[in-house]
PDB file of C-alpha atoms in Angstrom:
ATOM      1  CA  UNK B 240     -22.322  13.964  14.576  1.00 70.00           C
ATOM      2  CA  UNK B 241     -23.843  16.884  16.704  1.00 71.00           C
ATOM      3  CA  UNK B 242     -24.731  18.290  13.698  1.00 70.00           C
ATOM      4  CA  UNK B 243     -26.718  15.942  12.785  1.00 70.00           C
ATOM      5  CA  UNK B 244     -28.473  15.107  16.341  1.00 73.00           C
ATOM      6  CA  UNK B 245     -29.242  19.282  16.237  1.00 68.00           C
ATOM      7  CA  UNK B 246     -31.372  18.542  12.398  1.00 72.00           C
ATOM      8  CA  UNK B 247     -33.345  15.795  13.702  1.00 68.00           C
ATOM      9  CA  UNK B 248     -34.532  17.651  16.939  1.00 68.00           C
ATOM     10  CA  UNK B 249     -35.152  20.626  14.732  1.00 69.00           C
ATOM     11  CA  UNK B 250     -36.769  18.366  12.268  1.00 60.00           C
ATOM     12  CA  UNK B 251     -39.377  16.611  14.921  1.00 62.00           C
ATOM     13  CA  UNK B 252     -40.593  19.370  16.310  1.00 63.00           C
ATOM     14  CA  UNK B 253     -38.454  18.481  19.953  1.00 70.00           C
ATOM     15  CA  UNK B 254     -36.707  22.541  19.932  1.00 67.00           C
ATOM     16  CA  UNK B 255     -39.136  24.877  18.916  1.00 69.00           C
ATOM     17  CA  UNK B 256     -39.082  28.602  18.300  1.00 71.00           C
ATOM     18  CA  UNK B 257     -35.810  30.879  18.096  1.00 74.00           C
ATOM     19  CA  UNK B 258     -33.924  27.974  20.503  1.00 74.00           C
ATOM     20  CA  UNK B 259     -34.019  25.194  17.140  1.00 72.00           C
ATOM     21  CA  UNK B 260     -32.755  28.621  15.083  1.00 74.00           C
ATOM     22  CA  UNK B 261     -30.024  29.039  17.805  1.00 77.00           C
ATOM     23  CA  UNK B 262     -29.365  25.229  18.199  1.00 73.00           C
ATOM     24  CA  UNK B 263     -28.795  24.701  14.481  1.00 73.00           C
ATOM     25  CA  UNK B 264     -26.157  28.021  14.054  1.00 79.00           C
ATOM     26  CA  UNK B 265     -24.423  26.742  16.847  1.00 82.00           C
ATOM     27  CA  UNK B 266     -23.830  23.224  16.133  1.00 78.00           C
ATOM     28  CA  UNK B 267     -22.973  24.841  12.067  1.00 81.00           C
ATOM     29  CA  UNK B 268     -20.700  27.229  13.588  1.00 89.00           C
ATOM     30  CA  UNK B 269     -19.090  24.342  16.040  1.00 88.00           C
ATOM     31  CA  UNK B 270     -19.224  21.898  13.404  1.00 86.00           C
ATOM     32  CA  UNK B 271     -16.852  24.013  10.694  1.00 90.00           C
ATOM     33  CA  UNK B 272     -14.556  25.317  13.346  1.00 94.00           C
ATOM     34  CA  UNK B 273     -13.841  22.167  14.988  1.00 93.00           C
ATOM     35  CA  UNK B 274     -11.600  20.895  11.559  1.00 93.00           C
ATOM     36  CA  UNK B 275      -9.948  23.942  11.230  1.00 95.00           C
ATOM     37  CA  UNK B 276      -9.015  23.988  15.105  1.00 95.00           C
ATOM     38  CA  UNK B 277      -7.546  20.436  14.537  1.00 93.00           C
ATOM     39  CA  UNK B 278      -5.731  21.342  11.131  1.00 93.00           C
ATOM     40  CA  UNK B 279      -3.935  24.168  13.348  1.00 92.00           C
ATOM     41  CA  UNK B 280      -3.715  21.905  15.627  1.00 91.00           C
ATOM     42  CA  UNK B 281      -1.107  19.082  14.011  1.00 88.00           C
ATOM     43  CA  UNK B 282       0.507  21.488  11.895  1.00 87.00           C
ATOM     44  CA  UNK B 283       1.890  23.577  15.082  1.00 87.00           C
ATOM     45  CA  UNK B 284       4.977  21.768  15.197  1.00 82.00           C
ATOM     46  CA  UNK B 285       8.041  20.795  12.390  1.00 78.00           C
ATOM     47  CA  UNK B 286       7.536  17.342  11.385  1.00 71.00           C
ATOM     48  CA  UNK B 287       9.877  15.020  13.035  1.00 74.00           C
ATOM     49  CA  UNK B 288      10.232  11.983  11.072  1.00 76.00           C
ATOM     50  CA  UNK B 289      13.772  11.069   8.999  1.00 76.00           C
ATOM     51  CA  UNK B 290      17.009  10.160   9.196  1.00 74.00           C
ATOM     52  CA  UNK B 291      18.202  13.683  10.213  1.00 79.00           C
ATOM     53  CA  UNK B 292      15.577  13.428  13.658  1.00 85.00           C
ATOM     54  CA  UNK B 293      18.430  10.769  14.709  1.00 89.00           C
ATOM     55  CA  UNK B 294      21.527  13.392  14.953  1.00 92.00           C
ATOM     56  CA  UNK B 295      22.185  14.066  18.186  1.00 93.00           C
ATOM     57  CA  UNK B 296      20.688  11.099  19.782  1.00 93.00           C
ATOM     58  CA  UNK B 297      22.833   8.624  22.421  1.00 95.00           C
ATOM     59  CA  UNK B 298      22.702   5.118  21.199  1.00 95.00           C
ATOM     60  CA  UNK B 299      23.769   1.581  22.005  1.00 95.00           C
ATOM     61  CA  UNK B 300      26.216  -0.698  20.016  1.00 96.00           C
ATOM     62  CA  UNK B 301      25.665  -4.062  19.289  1.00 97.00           C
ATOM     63  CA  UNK B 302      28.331  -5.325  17.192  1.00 96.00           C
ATOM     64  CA  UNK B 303      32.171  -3.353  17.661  1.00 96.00           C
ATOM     65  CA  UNK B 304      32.661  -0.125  15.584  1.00 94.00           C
ATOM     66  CA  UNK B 305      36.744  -0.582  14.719  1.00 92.00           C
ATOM     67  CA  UNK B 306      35.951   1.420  12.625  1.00 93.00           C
ATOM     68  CA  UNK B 307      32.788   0.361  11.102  1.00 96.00           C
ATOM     69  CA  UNK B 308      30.221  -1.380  13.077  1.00 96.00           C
ATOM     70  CA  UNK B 309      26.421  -1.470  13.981  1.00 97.00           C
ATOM     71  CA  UNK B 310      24.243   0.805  16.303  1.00 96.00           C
ATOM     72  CA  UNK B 311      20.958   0.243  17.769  1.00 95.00           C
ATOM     73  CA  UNK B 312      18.352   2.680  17.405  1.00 91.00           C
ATOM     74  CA  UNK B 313      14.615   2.435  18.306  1.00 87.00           C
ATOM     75  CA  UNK B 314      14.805  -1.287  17.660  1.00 90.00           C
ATOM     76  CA  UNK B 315      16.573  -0.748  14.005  1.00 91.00           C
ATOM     77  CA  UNK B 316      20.039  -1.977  13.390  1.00 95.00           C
ATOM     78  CA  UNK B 317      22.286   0.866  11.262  1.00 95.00           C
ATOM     79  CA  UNK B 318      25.879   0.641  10.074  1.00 96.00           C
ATOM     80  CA  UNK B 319      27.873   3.259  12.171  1.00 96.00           C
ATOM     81  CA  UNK B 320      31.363   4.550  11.591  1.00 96.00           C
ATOM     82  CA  UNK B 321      33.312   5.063  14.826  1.00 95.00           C
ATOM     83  CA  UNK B 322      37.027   6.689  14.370  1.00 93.00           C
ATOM     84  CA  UNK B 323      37.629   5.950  18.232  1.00 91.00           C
ATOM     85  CA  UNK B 324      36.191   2.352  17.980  1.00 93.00           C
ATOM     86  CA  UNK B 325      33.843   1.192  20.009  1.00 95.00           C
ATOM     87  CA  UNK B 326      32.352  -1.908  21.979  1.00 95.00           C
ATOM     88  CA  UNK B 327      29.554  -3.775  21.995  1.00 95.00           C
ATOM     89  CA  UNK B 328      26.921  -2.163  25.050  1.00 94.00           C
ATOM     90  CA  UNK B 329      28.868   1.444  25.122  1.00 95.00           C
ATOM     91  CA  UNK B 330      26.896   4.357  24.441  1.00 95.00           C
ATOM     92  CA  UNK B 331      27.586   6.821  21.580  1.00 96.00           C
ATOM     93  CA  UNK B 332      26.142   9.729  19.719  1.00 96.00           C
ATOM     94  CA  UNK B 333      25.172  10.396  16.658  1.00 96.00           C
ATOM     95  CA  UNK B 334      27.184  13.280  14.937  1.00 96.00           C
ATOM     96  CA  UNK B 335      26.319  13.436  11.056  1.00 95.00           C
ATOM     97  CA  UNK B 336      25.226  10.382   8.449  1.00 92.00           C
ATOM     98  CA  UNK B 337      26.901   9.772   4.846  1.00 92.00           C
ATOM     99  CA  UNK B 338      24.138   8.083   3.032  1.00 91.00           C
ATOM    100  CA  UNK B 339      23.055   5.415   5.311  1.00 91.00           C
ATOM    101  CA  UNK B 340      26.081   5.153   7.524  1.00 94.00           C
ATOM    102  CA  UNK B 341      25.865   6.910  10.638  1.00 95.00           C
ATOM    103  CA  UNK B 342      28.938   9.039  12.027  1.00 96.00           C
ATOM    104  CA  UNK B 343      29.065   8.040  15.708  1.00 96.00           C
ATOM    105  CA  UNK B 344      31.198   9.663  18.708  1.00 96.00           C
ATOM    106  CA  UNK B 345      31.973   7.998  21.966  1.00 95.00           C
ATOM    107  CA  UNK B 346      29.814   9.142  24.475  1.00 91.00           C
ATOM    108  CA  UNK B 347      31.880  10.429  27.510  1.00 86.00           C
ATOM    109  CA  UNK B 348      30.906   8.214  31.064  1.00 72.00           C
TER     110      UNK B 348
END
């Protein structure tokens, strides 16, 4: 958008002289660097989207795990597999996933 603001004052006359030169490399120069900042930018970091993002995270239960049961994460219901067992409302972690049943551990108080 500056880009295009910088033409049309160069374009009517409004910056004249070495200034509408000056005006228009800058807003070029600004106007190519700015994507490549932002493609830098979001590509900083690992992606963190999957089901292996969810190892390691302390979840509810909301139906029994004797063994098998159902966990609660980020508003999604999973199966979970609990060797210990465990109640509805007590917290757990995830330790591993086979396909999509998720190994959970009791979460010590």
């Amino acid at each position: 958008m500056t880009f295009w603001i910088a033409l049309l004052l160069v374009v009517f006359h409004v910056v004249r002289g070495g200034w509408a030169i000056a005006l228009l490399a800058a807003t070029g120069v600004f106007e190519t660097s700015t994507p490549i900042f932002w493609l830098w930018y979001s590509q900083r970091r690992n992606v963190q989207v999957g089901a292996e993002t969810m190892i390691g995270q302390v979840v509810e239960v909301a139906e029994e795990c004797r063994p098998y049961g159902l966990v609660r994460i980020q508003g999604e219901l999973w199966r979970a597999r609990c060797e210990d067992g465990a109640a509805r409302g007590e917290r757990v972690r995830i330790v591993g996933r086979d396909g999509l049943t998720l190994e959970v551990a009791l979460e010590p108080a």
